């Protein structure tokens, strides 16, 4: 039998956790033949709720679920961890400035980075979902000096999936006909969903749309503001779709992306496309042999350049703020 893979999930008692854990335990994160050990991290007040979720996991009798353990201590939770899903984060409270938000999250992601450095398995892969995801990932990464930096990712796959559906609907085609769409930059309202290199049934997607104003005034804002639209409609933020995107991201990272396509993932820049080295930015990415590679050589026109630069500028400012706060 295969050795179980240890998956640590933080914020396990939250709404994304509730949508995510059952899919992990059923084999969708890593594959239908890979047994899983779950280690859940919560704050002390939410441990009881996490225990309730663990009872439900028991009640599913998942053949692949080897064990579930719950912790309120990061060092224990990340012990031997192969895949870490950092979902728990500090939400923006009313009247909170961006600096305050980054500082509050530094209080979470710094010790978690240290705990990953101290106790995770040598092959650990970390996906940060909790917002502000890119900069939280940077904070954790900078406190895990013994872990290769490229093992720290932030999630833009939900934005990617949202963009796929908006484009498919516009063109009246199936999701399966669309390839090579890209989310660039930060997982925030400045993100840039790029269809200028995307293909629909082999043809250029932007040309197939043939309407620059739709791209600029409908498509980009709809994707970038989709999170707010979900809150408005549902009275709660995206949860099942966020969990789904986390599953997609890790599955592709571990198992590889399909030939002749790419996806979007945020990981430390190597300086490509003018994104300063070390900034955790979303790129067009393929996964080969368990590692993300940036898709090279795309022509970036002035329209795209301006939008990529604006989102990357926001990431640089967030990086500078957390630097001033002594968090990286
Ligand atoms: P919830 O508030 O339902 O759950 C968060 C959970 O994290 C709570 O149970 C809380 O007790 C726990 N938590 C807080 N601090 C912790 C710590 N130090 N260690 C362990 N657990 C801790 O939020 P939920 O809706 O599940 O969203 C979680 C995060 O995902 C938020 O930051 C949210 O903004 C972010 N999102 C990111 C998305 C993305 O695409 N990257 C999309 C969805 C979502 O908005």
XYZ file of C-alpha atoms and ligand atoms in Angstrom:
373
model
C 0.000 0.000 0.000
C 1.116 3.579 -0.632
C 2.491 5.656 2.257
C -0.068 8.275 3.277
C 0.635 11.894 2.370
C 0.359 14.326 5.281
C -1.823 17.336 4.497
C -2.045 20.223 6.979
C -5.019 22.569 6.675
C -5.181 25.798 8.680
C -8.482 27.525 9.365
C -10.005 24.068 9.195
C -13.196 25.059 11.020
C -13.936 27.899 8.606
C -16.217 27.828 5.611
C -13.530 27.044 3.044
C -12.209 24.348 5.382
C -15.652 22.779 5.474
C -15.776 22.620 1.683
C -12.158 21.525 1.326
C -11.581 18.743 3.835
C -14.097 16.308 2.384
C -12.645 16.658 -1.082
C -9.112 16.094 0.215
C -10.231 13.028 2.160
C -12.028 11.612 -0.878
C -8.819 11.664 -2.937
C -9.387 14.695 -5.136
C -6.363 16.673 -3.928
C -3.651 14.173 -4.791
C -5.262 11.332 -6.676
C -7.672 8.459 -6.189
C -4.910 6.077 -5.092
C -3.173 8.289 -2.518
C -4.055 7.857 1.172
C -4.115 11.027 3.242
C -3.320 11.965 6.822
C -5.044 15.190 7.810
C -3.581 17.559 10.367
C -5.889 20.472 11.151
C -4.768 23.741 12.708
C -7.207 26.106 14.380
C -7.181 28.783 17.015
C -8.193 27.432 20.454
C -11.733 28.888 20.288
C -12.427 26.996 17.046
C -10.935 23.633 17.975
C -14.322 22.294 19.069
C -15.880 23.205 15.730
C -12.949 21.504 13.966
C -13.640 18.413 16.063
C -17.192 18.472 14.764
C -15.936 18.518 11.192
C -13.572 15.653 12.035
C -16.565 13.669 13.328
C -18.266 14.162 9.978
C -15.092 13.084 8.182
C -15.224 9.896 10.266
C -18.836 9.443 9.258
C -17.929 9.470 5.578
C -15.782 6.333 6.012
C -13.453 7.552 3.261
C -11.255 4.632 2.188
C -8.273 6.959 1.607
C -8.450 8.816 4.924
C -5.770 7.417 7.206
C -6.197 9.787 10.175
C -7.374 13.224 11.322
C -5.572 15.131 14.093
C -6.457 18.580 15.380
C -4.038 21.120 16.854
C -3.941 24.670 18.119
C -0.150 24.687 17.911
C 1.532 25.363 14.560
C 4.677 23.344 15.309
C 2.631 20.235 15.908
C 0.285 20.841 12.993
C 3.099 21.107 10.425
C 5.127 18.167 11.756
C 5.950 15.920 8.791
C 3.656 17.869 6.506
C 3.933 17.264 2.745
C 1.180 19.631 1.602
C 0.145 22.705 3.595
C -3.002 24.620 2.785
C -2.882 27.919 4.656
C -6.517 28.992 4.666
C -6.926 30.623 8.084
C -6.182 34.346 8.040
C -7.167 37.551 9.724
C -10.001 39.261 7.802
C -10.081 43.006 7.321
C -12.044 44.544 10.189
C -14.011 47.755 9.744
C -11.730 50.790 9.545
C -8.584 48.687 9.284
C -5.821 50.142 7.110
C -3.862 47.928 4.757
C -0.806 48.175 7.009
C -2.829 46.979 10.011
C -4.177 44.080 7.986
C -0.704 43.060 6.847
C 0.602 43.334 10.398
C -2.222 41.208 11.832
C -1.574 38.555 9.217
C 2.145 38.713 9.853
C 1.277 37.509 13.348
C -0.179 34.375 11.757
C 2.065 33.684 8.765
C 5.452 34.359 10.395
C 5.075 31.637 13.056
C 3.524 29.303 10.496
C 6.510 29.801 8.167
C 8.839 29.083 11.097
C 6.905 25.944 12.005
C 7.024 24.718 8.400
C 10.759 25.368 8.351
C 11.241 23.482 11.590
C 9.096 20.432 11.087
C 7.642 19.930 7.615
C 8.779 17.124 5.305
C 11.630 17.846 2.879
C 9.214 17.867 -0.075
C 6.694 20.253 1.528
C 4.495 22.322 -0.787
C 2.632 25.291 0.642
C -0.422 26.959 -0.883
C -1.635 30.167 0.764
C -5.358 30.851 0.324
C -5.912 33.246 3.244
C -5.873 36.895 2.227
C -3.908 38.973 1.405
C -2.684 35.692 -0.059
C 0.387 36.775 -2.058
C 1.936 38.779 0.753
C 0.974 36.242 3.417
C 2.831 33.685 1.287
C 5.843 36.020 1.116
C 5.857 36.398 4.905
C 5.685 32.627 5.490
C 8.327 31.968 2.809
C 10.765 34.463 4.282
C 10.593 32.660 7.634
C 11.335 29.271 6.115
C 14.907 29.729 4.868
C 15.568 25.981 4.639
C 12.620 25.372 2.304
C 13.150 26.241 -1.382
C 11.313 29.527 -1.970
C 9.372 28.151 -4.942
C 7.499 25.779 -2.618
C 5.491 28.760 -1.380
C 2.547 29.570 -3.619
C -0.472 31.850 -3.364
C -3.787 30.957 -4.941
C -5.043 32.728 -8.068
C -6.687 29.625 -9.479
C -10.135 30.773 -8.397
C -9.632 33.950 -10.432
C -8.429 31.794 -13.326
C -11.477 29.538 -13.152
C -13.796 32.541 -12.903
C -12.197 34.033 -16.005
C -12.537 30.760 -17.946
C -16.271 30.685 -17.324
C -16.840 34.365 -18.156
C -15.006 33.919 -21.450
C -16.748 30.642 -22.310
C -20.140 32.243 -21.684
C -19.301 35.266 -23.810
C -18.240 33.077 -26.721
C -20.978 30.499 -26.206
C -18.427 27.691 -26.064
C -17.545 24.994 -23.569
C -14.923 25.564 -20.878
C -13.083 22.651 -22.511
C -12.539 24.668 -25.695
C -10.540 27.388 -23.921
C -6.825 27.240 -23.283
C -3.965 29.468 -22.173
C -5.741 32.090 -20.164
C -3.648 33.960 -17.584
C -4.174 35.783 -14.307
C -1.226 38.111 -13.693
C -0.180 39.822 -10.484
C -1.921 40.032 -7.150
C -5.008 38.148 -5.939
C -6.808 41.455 -5.429
C -8.894 43.903 -7.393
C -5.761 44.890 -9.376
C -5.292 41.392 -10.814
C -5.112 41.212 -14.596
C -7.044 38.449 -16.358
C -5.394 38.233 -19.801
C -7.130 36.671 -22.809
C -4.744 38.041 -25.439
C -2.816 34.764 -25.485
C -5.817 32.585 -24.786
C -7.164 30.248 -27.443
C -10.664 29.117 -28.234
C -10.791 26.021 -30.375
C -7.235 26.882 -31.470
C -8.017 30.503 -32.530
C -7.047 33.621 -30.588
C -9.662 34.297 -27.918
C -9.369 38.105 -27.893
C -9.872 38.164 -31.670
C -12.807 35.777 -31.327
C -14.367 38.187 -28.817
C -13.539 41.069 -31.150
C -14.680 43.690 -28.671
C -11.995 45.560 -26.757
C -14.605 47.422 -24.751
C -16.080 44.137 -23.451
C -12.618 43.017 -22.378
C -11.861 46.308 -20.647
C -15.221 47.244 -19.192
C -16.964 43.915 -18.620
C -14.625 40.963 -18.523
C -11.742 42.321 -16.437
C -13.905 44.020 -13.765
C -16.335 41.084 -13.581
C -13.504 38.655 -12.836
C -11.700 41.036 -10.473
C -14.872 41.873 -8.528
C -16.428 38.419 -8.561
C -15.606 37.848 -4.901
C -17.655 40.909 -3.929
C -20.515 39.808 -6.209
C -20.616 36.408 -4.472
C -20.781 38.092 -1.052
C -23.597 40.325 -2.291
C -25.599 37.353 -3.603
C -24.825 34.684 -1.023
C -24.374 36.798 2.077
C -21.054 35.017 2.616
C -17.782 34.887 0.734
C -16.842 32.236 -1.839
C -16.163 28.953 -0.131
C -16.874 25.888 -2.281
C -15.375 27.543 -5.369
C -12.314 28.602 -3.373
C -11.894 25.059 -2.033
C -12.292 23.732 -5.576
C -9.568 26.062 -6.827
C -7.208 24.951 -4.049
C -7.812 21.338 -5.092
C -7.116 22.219 -8.747
C -3.928 24.105 -7.853
C -2.363 21.378 -5.738
C -3.481 18.563 -8.036
C -1.810 20.247 -11.004
C 1.297 21.184 -9.010
C 1.839 17.566 -7.960
C 0.564 15.753 -11.051
C 1.438 18.223 -13.842
C -0.594 20.434 -16.155
C -1.974 19.130 -19.473
C 0.106 19.483 -22.652
C -0.687 22.479 -24.829
C -2.288 24.449 -22.016
C -1.292 26.402 -18.948
C -2.878 27.681 -15.777
C -2.333 30.551 -13.325
C -0.433 30.279 -10.070
C 1.400 32.764 -7.852
C 4.950 31.897 -6.780
C 8.234 33.799 -6.326
C 9.248 35.646 -9.477
C 12.591 34.907 -11.131
C 12.464 38.369 -12.704
C 10.447 37.277 -15.752
C 8.089 39.730 -17.451
C 9.520 42.615 -15.438
C 8.232 41.255 -12.124
C 10.940 41.917 -9.507
C 12.669 38.777 -8.286
C 11.184 37.268 -5.154
C 7.766 38.938 -5.457
C 5.029 36.298 -5.235
C 3.062 37.154 -8.348
C 0.641 35.209 -10.495
C 2.028 34.024 -13.842
C 1.052 31.825 -16.759
C 2.430 28.545 -15.485
C 2.912 24.903 -16.356
C 3.805 22.247 -13.841
C 6.467 19.731 -14.878
C 8.059 17.146 -12.580
C 6.381 18.654 -9.560
C 7.566 22.234 -10.154
C 5.937 25.305 -11.627
C 7.607 26.875 -14.640
C 6.691 30.285 -16.005
C 5.505 30.194 -19.615
C 8.185 32.183 -21.444
C 8.277 34.362 -24.492
C 4.764 35.808 -24.565
C 4.478 39.176 -26.303
C 3.098 41.713 -23.873
C 1.423 44.674 -25.575
C 1.001 48.120 -24.039
C -2.501 47.381 -22.722
C -1.348 44.260 -20.883
C 1.919 45.853 -19.763
C 0.120 48.659 -17.979
C -2.165 46.267 -16.108
C 0.548 43.805 -15.136
C 2.709 46.662 -13.895
C -0.118 48.144 -11.796
C -0.817 44.855 -10.033
C 2.869 44.114 -9.510
C 3.339 47.645 -8.160
C 0.704 46.859 -5.522
C 2.636 43.699 -4.587
C 5.861 45.676 -4.315
C 4.144 48.168 -2.006
C 2.776 45.341 0.157
C 6.277 43.847 0.262
C 7.734 47.213 1.289
C 5.116 47.604 4.033
C 5.805 44.191 5.547
C 9.526 44.883 5.256
C 9.095 48.090 7.265
C 7.104 46.113 9.816
C 9.990 43.675 10.125
C 7.834 40.805 8.865
C 10.075 39.737 5.972
P -13.654 31.782 7.782
O -13.638 33.009 8.612
O -14.917 31.021 7.584
O -12.584 30.747 8.362
C -11.286 31.121 8.701
C -10.841 30.192 9.805
O -9.470 30.445 10.076
C -11.606 30.383 11.125
O -12.146 29.139 11.538
C -10.523 30.880 12.070
O -10.717 30.412 13.406
C -9.274 30.293 11.459
N -8.034 30.952 11.865
C -7.811 32.255 12.131
N -6.557 32.450 12.535
C -5.947 31.250 12.504
C -4.649 30.805 12.832
N -3.723 31.653 13.267
N -4.380 29.491 12.690
C -5.306 28.635 12.266
N -6.570 28.991 11.969
C -6.880 30.279 12.085
O -13.006 32.205 6.375
P -13.096 31.455 4.977
O -14.293 31.892 4.259
O -12.861 30.002 5.185
O -11.857 32.123 4.222
C -10.535 31.902 4.632
C -9.579 32.834 3.911
O -9.601 32.613 2.508
C -9.884 34.315 4.089
O -8.675 35.016 4.355
C -10.425 34.721 2.737
O -10.234 36.094 2.481
C -9.608 33.859 1.840
N -10.100 33.659 0.458
C -9.167 33.562 -0.528
C -9.515 33.339 -1.843
C -8.484 33.224 -2.916
O -8.875 33.106 -4.070
N -7.179 33.254 -2.646
C -10.945 33.245 -2.233
C -11.852 32.903 -1.092
C -11.531 33.555 0.199
O -12.049 34.866 0.191
